[in-house]
mmCIF file of C-alpha atoms in Angstrom:
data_model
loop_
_atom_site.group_PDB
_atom_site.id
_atom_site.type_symbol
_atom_site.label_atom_id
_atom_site.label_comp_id
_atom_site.label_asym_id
_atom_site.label_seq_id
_atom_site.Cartn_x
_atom_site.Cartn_y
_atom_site.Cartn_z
ATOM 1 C CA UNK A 1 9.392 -63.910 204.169
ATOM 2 C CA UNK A 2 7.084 -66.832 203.074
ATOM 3 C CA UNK A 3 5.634 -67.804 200.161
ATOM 4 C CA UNK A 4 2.510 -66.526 201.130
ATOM 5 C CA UNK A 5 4.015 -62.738 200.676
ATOM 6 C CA UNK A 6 3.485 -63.423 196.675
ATOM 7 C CA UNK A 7 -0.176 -63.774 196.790
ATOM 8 C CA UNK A 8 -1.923 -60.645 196.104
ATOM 9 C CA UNK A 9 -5.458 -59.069 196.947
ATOM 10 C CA UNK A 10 -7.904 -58.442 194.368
ATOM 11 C CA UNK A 11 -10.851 -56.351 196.774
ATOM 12 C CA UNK A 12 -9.230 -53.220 195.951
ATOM 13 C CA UNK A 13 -10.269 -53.743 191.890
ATOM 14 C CA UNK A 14 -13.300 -55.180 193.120
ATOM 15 C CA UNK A 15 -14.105 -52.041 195.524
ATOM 16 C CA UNK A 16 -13.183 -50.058 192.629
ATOM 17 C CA UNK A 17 -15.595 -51.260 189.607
ATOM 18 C CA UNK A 18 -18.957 -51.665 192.641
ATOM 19 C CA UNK A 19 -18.073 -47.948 193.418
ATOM 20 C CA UNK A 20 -17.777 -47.056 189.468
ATOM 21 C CA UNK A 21 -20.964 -48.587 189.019
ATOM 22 C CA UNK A 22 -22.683 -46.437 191.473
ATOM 23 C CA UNK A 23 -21.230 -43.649 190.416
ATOM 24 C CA UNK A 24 -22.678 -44.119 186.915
ATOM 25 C CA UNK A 25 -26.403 -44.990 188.523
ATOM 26 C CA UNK A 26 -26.356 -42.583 190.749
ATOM 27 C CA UNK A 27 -25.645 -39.863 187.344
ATOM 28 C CA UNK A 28 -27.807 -41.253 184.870
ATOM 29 C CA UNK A 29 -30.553 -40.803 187.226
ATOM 30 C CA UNK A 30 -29.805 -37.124 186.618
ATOM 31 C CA UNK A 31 -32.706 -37.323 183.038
ATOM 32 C CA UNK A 32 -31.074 -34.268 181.500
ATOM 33 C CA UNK A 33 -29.094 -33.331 178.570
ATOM 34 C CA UNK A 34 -26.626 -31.814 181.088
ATOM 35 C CA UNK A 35 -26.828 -35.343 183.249
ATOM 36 C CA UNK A 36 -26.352 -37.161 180.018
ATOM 37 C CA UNK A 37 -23.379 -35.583 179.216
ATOM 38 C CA UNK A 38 -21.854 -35.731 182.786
ATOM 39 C CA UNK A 39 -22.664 -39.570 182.438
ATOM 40 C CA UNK A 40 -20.325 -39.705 179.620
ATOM 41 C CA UNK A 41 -17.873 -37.738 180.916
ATOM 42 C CA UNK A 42 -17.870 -40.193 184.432
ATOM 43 C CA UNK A 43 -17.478 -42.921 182.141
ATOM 44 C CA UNK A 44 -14.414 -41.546 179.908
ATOM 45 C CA UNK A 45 -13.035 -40.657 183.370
ATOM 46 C CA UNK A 46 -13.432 -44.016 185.717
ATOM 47 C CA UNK A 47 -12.985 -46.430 182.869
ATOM 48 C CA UNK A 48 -8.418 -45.874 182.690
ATOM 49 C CA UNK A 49 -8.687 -46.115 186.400
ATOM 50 C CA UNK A 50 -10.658 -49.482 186.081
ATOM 51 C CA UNK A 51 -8.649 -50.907 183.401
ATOM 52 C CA UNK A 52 -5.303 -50.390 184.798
ATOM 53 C CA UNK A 53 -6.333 -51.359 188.409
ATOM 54 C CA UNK A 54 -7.901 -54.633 186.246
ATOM 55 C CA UNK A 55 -3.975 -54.714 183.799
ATOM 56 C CA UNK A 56 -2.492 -54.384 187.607
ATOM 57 C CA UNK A 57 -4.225 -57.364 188.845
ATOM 58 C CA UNK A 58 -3.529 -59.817 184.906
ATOM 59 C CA UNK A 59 0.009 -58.680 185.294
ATOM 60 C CA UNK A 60 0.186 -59.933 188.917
ATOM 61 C CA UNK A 61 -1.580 -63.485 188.444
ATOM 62 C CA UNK A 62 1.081 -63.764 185.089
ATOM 63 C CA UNK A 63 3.935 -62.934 187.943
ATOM 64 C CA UNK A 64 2.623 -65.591 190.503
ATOM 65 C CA UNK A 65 1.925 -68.002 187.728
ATOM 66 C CA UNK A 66 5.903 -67.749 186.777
ATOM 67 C CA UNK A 67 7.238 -67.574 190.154
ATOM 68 C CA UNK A 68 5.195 -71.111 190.387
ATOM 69 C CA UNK A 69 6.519 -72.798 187.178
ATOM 70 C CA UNK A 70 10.195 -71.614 187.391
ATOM 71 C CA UNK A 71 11.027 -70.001 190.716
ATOM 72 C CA UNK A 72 9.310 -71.849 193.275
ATOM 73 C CA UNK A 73 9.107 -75.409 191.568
ATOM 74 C CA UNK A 74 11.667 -78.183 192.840
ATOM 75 C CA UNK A 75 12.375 -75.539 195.325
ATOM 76 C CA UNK A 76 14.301 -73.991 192.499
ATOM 77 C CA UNK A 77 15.306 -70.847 194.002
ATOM 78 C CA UNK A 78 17.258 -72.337 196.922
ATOM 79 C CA UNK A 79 18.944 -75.240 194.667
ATOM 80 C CA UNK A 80 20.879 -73.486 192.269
ATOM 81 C CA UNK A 81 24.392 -72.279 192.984
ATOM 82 C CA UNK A 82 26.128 -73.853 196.252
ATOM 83 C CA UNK A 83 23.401 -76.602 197.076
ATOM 84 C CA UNK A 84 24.119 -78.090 193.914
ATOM 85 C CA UNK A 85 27.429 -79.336 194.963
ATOM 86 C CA UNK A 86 26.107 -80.953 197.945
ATOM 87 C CA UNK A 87 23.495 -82.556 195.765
ATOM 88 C CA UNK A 88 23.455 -86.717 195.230
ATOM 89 C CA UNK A 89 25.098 -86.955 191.912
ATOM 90 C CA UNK A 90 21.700 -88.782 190.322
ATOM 91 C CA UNK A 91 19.488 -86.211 191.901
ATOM 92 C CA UNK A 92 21.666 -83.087 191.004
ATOM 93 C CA UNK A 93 21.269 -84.702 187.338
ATOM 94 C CA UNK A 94 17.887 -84.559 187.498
ATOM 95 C CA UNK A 95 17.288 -81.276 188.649
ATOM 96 C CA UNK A 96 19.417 -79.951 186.089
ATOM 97 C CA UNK A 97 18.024 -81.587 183.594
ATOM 98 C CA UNK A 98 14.638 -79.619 184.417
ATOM 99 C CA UNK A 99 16.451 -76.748 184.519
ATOM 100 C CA UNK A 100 17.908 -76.820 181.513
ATOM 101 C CA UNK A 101 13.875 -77.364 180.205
ATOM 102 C CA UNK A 102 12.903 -74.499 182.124
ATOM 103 C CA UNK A 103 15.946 -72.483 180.469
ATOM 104 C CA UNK A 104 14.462 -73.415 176.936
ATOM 105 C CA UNK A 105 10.571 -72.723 177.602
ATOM 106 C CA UNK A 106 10.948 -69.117 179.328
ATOM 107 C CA UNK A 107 11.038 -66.597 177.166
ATOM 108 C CA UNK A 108 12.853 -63.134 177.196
ATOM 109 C CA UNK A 109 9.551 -61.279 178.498
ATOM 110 C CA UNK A 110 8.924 -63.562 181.223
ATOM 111 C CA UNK A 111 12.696 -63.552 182.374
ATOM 112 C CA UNK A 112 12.594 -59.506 182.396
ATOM 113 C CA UNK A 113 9.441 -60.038 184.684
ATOM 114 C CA UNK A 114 11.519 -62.667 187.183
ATOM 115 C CA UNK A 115 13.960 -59.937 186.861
ATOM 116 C CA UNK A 116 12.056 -57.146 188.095
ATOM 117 C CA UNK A 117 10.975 -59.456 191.605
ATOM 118 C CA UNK A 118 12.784 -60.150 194.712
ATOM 119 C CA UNK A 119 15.932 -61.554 195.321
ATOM 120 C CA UNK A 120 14.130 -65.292 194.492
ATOM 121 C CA UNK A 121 13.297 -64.942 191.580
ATOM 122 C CA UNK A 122 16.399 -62.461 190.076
ATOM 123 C CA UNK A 123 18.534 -65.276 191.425
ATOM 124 C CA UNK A 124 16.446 -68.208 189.323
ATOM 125 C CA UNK A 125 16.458 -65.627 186.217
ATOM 126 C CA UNK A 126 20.190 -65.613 186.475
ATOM 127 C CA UNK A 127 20.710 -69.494 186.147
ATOM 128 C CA UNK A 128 18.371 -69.483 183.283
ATOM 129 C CA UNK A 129 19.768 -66.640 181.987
ATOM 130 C CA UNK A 130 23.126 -68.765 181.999
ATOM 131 C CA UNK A 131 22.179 -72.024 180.858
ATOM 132 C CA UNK A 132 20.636 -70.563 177.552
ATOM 133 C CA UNK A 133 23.052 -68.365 177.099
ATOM 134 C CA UNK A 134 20.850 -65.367 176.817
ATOM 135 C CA UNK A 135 23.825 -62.588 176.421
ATOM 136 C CA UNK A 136 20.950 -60.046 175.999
ATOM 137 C CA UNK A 137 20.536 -59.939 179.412
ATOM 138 C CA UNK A 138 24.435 -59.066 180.012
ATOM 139 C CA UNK A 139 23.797 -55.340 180.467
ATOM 140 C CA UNK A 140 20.751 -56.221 183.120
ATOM 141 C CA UNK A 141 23.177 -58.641 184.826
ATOM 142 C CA UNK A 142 25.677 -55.771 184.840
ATOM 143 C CA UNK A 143 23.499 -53.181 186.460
ATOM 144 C CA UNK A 144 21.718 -55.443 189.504
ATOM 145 C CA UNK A 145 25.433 -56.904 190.510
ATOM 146 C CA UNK A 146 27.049 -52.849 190.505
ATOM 147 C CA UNK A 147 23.625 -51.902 192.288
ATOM 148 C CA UNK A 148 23.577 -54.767 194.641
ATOM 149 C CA UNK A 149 19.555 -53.955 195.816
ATOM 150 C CA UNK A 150 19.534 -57.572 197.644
ATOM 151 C CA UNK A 151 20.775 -60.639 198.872
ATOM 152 C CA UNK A 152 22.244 -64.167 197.504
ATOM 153 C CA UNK A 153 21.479 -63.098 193.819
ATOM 154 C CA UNK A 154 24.835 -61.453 193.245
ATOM 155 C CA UNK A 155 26.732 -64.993 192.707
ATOM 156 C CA UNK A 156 24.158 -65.971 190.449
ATOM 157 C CA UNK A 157 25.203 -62.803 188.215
ATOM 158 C CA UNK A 158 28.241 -63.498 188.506
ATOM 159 C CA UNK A 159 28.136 -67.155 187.029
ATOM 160 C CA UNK A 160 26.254 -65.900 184.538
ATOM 161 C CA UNK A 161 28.760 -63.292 183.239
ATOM 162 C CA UNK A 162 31.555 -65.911 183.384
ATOM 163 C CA UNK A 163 29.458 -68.422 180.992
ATOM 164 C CA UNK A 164 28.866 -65.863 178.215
ATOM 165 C CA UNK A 165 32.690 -65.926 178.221
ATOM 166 C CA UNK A 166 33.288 -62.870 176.034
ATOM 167 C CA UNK A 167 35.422 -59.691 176.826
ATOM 168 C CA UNK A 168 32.313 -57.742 177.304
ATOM 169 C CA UNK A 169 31.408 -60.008 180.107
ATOM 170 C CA UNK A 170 34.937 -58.507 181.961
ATOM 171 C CA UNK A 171 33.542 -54.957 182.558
ATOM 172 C CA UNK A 172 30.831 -55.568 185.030
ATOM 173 C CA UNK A 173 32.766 -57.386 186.825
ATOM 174 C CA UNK A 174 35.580 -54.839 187.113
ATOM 175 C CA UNK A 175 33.380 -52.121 187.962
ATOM 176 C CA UNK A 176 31.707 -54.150 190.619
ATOM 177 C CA UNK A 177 35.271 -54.951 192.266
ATOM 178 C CA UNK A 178 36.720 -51.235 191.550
ATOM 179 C CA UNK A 179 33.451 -50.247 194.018
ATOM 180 C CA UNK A 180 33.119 -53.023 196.648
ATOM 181 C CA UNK A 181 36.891 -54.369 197.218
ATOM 182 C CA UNK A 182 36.751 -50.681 198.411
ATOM 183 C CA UNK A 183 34.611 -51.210 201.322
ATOM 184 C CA UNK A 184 35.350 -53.619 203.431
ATOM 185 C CA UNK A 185 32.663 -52.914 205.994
ATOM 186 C CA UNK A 186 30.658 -55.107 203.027
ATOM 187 C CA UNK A 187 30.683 -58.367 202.533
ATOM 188 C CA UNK A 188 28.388 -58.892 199.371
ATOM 189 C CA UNK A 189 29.688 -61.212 196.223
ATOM 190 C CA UNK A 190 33.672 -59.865 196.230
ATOM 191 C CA UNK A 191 34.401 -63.437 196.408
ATOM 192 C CA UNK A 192 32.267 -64.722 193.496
ATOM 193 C CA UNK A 193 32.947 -61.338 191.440
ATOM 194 C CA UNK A 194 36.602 -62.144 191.547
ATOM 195 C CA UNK A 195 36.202 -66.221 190.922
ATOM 196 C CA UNK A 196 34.362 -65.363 187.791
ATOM 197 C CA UNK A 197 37.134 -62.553 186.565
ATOM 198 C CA UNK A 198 39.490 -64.901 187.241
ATOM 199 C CA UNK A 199 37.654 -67.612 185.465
ATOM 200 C CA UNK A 200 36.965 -65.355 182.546
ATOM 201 C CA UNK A 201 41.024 -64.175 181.862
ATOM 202 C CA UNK A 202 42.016 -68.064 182.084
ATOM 203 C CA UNK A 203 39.789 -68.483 179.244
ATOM 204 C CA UNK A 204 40.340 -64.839 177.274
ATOM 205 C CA UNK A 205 44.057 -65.314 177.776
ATOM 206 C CA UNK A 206 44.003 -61.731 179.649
ATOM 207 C CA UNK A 207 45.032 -60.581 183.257
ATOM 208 C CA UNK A 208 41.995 -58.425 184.444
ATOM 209 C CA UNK A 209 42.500 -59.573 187.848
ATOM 210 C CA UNK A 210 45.964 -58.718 188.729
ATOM 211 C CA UNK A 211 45.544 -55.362 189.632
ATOM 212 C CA UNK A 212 43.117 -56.287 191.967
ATOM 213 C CA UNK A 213 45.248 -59.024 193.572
ATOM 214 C CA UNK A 214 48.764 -56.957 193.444
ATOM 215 C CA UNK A 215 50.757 -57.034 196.595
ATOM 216 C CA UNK A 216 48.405 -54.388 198.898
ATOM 217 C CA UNK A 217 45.775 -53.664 196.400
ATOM 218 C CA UNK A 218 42.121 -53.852 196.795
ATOM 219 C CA UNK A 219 42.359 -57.414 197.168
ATOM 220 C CA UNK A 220 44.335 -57.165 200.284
ATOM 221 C CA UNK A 221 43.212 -53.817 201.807
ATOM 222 C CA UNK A 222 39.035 -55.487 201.869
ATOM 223 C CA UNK A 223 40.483 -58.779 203.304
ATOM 224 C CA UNK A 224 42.579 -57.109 205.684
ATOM 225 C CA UNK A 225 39.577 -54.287 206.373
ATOM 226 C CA UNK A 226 37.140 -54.658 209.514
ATOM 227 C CA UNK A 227 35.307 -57.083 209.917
ATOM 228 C CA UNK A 228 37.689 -59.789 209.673
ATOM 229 C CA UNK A 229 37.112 -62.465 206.605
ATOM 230 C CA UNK A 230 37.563 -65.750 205.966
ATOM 231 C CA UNK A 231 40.915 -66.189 204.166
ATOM 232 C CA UNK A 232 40.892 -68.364 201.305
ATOM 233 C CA UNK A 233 42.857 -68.280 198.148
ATOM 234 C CA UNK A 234 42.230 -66.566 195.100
ATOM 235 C CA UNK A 235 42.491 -69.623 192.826
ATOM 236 C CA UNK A 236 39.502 -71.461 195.242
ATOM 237 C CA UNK A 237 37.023 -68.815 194.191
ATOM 238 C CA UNK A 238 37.923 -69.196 190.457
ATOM 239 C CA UNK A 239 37.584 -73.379 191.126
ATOM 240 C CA UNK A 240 34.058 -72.821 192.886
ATOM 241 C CA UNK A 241 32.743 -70.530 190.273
ATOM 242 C CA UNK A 242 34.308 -72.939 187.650
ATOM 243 C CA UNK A 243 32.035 -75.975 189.372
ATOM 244 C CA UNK A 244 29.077 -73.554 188.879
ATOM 245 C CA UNK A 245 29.614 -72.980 185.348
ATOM 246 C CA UNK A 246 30.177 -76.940 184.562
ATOM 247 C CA UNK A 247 26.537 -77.537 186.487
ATOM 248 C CA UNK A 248 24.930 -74.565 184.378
ATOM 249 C CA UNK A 249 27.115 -76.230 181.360
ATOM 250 C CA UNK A 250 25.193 -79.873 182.078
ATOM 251 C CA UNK A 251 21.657 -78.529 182.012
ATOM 252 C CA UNK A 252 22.716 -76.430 179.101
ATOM 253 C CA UNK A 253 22.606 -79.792 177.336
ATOM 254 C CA UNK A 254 18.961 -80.191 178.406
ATOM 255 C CA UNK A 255 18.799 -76.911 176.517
ATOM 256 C CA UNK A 256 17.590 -75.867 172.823
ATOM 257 C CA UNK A 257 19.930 -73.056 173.038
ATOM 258 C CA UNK A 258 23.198 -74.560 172.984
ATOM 259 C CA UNK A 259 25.795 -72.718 174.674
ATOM 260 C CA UNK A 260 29.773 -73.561 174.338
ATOM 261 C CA UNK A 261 31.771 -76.368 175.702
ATOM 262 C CA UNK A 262 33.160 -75.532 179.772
ATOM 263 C CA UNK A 263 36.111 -73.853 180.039
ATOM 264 C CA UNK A 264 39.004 -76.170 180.908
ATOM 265 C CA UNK A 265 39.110 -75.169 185.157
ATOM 266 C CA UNK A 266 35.574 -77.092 185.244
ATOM 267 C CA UNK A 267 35.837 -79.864 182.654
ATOM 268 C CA UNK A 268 36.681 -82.363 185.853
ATOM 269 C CA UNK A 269 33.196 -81.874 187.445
ATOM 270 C CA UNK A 270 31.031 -84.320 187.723
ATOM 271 C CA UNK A 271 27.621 -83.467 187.298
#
């Protein structure tokens, strides 16, 4: 899909208010009380389907106009997450300084509208989400990782749920495992689900994740399950999701909305 799939059409609203309008001529040139009336009837009628075609079209030019400032700017979308690792350490810094400024300027409305687009923009929501610490968004987060709609935004929710850092944040991420470590036929975010559960008990002190990782659990069983995997440890997942949080941690500095210090698994990153 290219970029060009966001622009819209606006001939449909404009078909719509040329054929209201003739309509409306075409009736008043009725000159009776009768005509009158069925004038203002066609009126009372047309005008909700003109307005909301005409709300359609203003809510679609505020969607584009977002997807420009925070999804598609910098080439936002496909920077965050694993690219930044690859990044030059003075151009990774500058790109998360910006998105720590683009954390701080979006507001809550905006991010529900990023979060109710494609797979580009949920993913971008996620990291802002993240860097300003927006926990409001926790039970959204929640439901599009269990639901799993699309692609490549699933690690994004996960680093997201390990920076809020709390208990609560332990849930989705249990119920996403409890589901998908139970089909091995998919390979979505079981990787990044378990980093950031892991991530999260090293800092809560708990042990969420053992269950999962006991000798032929769930763990095993989707590893071992068609089609074959990758095999890497545990402990690397929680490390990569770790380096994630330190890079969301860095442009939280950039951010209004201070968040807490990194947990100690990413304080070595250099950002």
């Amino acid at each position: 899909m290219t970029l060009l799939s966001w622009e819209f059409d606006r001939r449909p609203v404009i078909l719509l208010r040329a054929a209201s309008a003739v309509v409306l001529r075409c009736a008043v040139l009725i000159d009776t009380e009768t005509g009158r009336r069925q004038t203002r009837s066609l009126v009372r009628r047309l005008r909700p389907y003109e307005d909301a075609a005409m709300h359609n079209a203003d809510d679609e030019a505020e969607r584009l106009e977002l997807i420009r400032r925070y999804v598609t700017s910098d080439r936002r979308y496909l920077r965050v997450g694993g690219a930044l690792v690859g990044m030059r350490q003075r151009e990774r810094a500058e790109f998360l300084r910006n998105l720590g400024k683009a954390a701080d300027e979006i507001s809550p409305r905006e991010l529900g509208m990023l979060f109710d687009g494609g797979w580009r923009e949920r993913k971008t929501a996620a990291w802002l989400v993240a860097v300003a610490g927006r926990t409001e968004f926790r039970q959204r987060l929640g439901e599009l990782l269990l639901a799993s709609e699309g692609p490549y935004a699933g690690q994004a929710y996960c680093v997201a749920l390990a920076t809020f850092g709390t208990s609560a944040d332990v849930a989705p991420l249990v119920a996403y495992l409890d589901r998908y470590l139970r089909r091995p036929d998919l390979y979505y975010d079981q990787e990044a689900a378990l980093g950031a559960l892991l991530l999260l008990d090293a800092k809560l002190g708990t042990d969420h994740a053992a269950r999962f990782l006991a000798t032929n659990g769930l763990w095993q069983q989707w590893i071992d399950g068609p089609p074959s995997k990758e095999r890497e440890t545990p402990d690397s997942y929680r490390e990569f999701i770790g380096l994630l949080y330190a890079f969301a941690d860095a442009a939280a500095q950039h951010c209004s909305t201070t968040r807490r210090g990194v947990t100690a698994g990413s304080q070595s990153a250099r950002v």
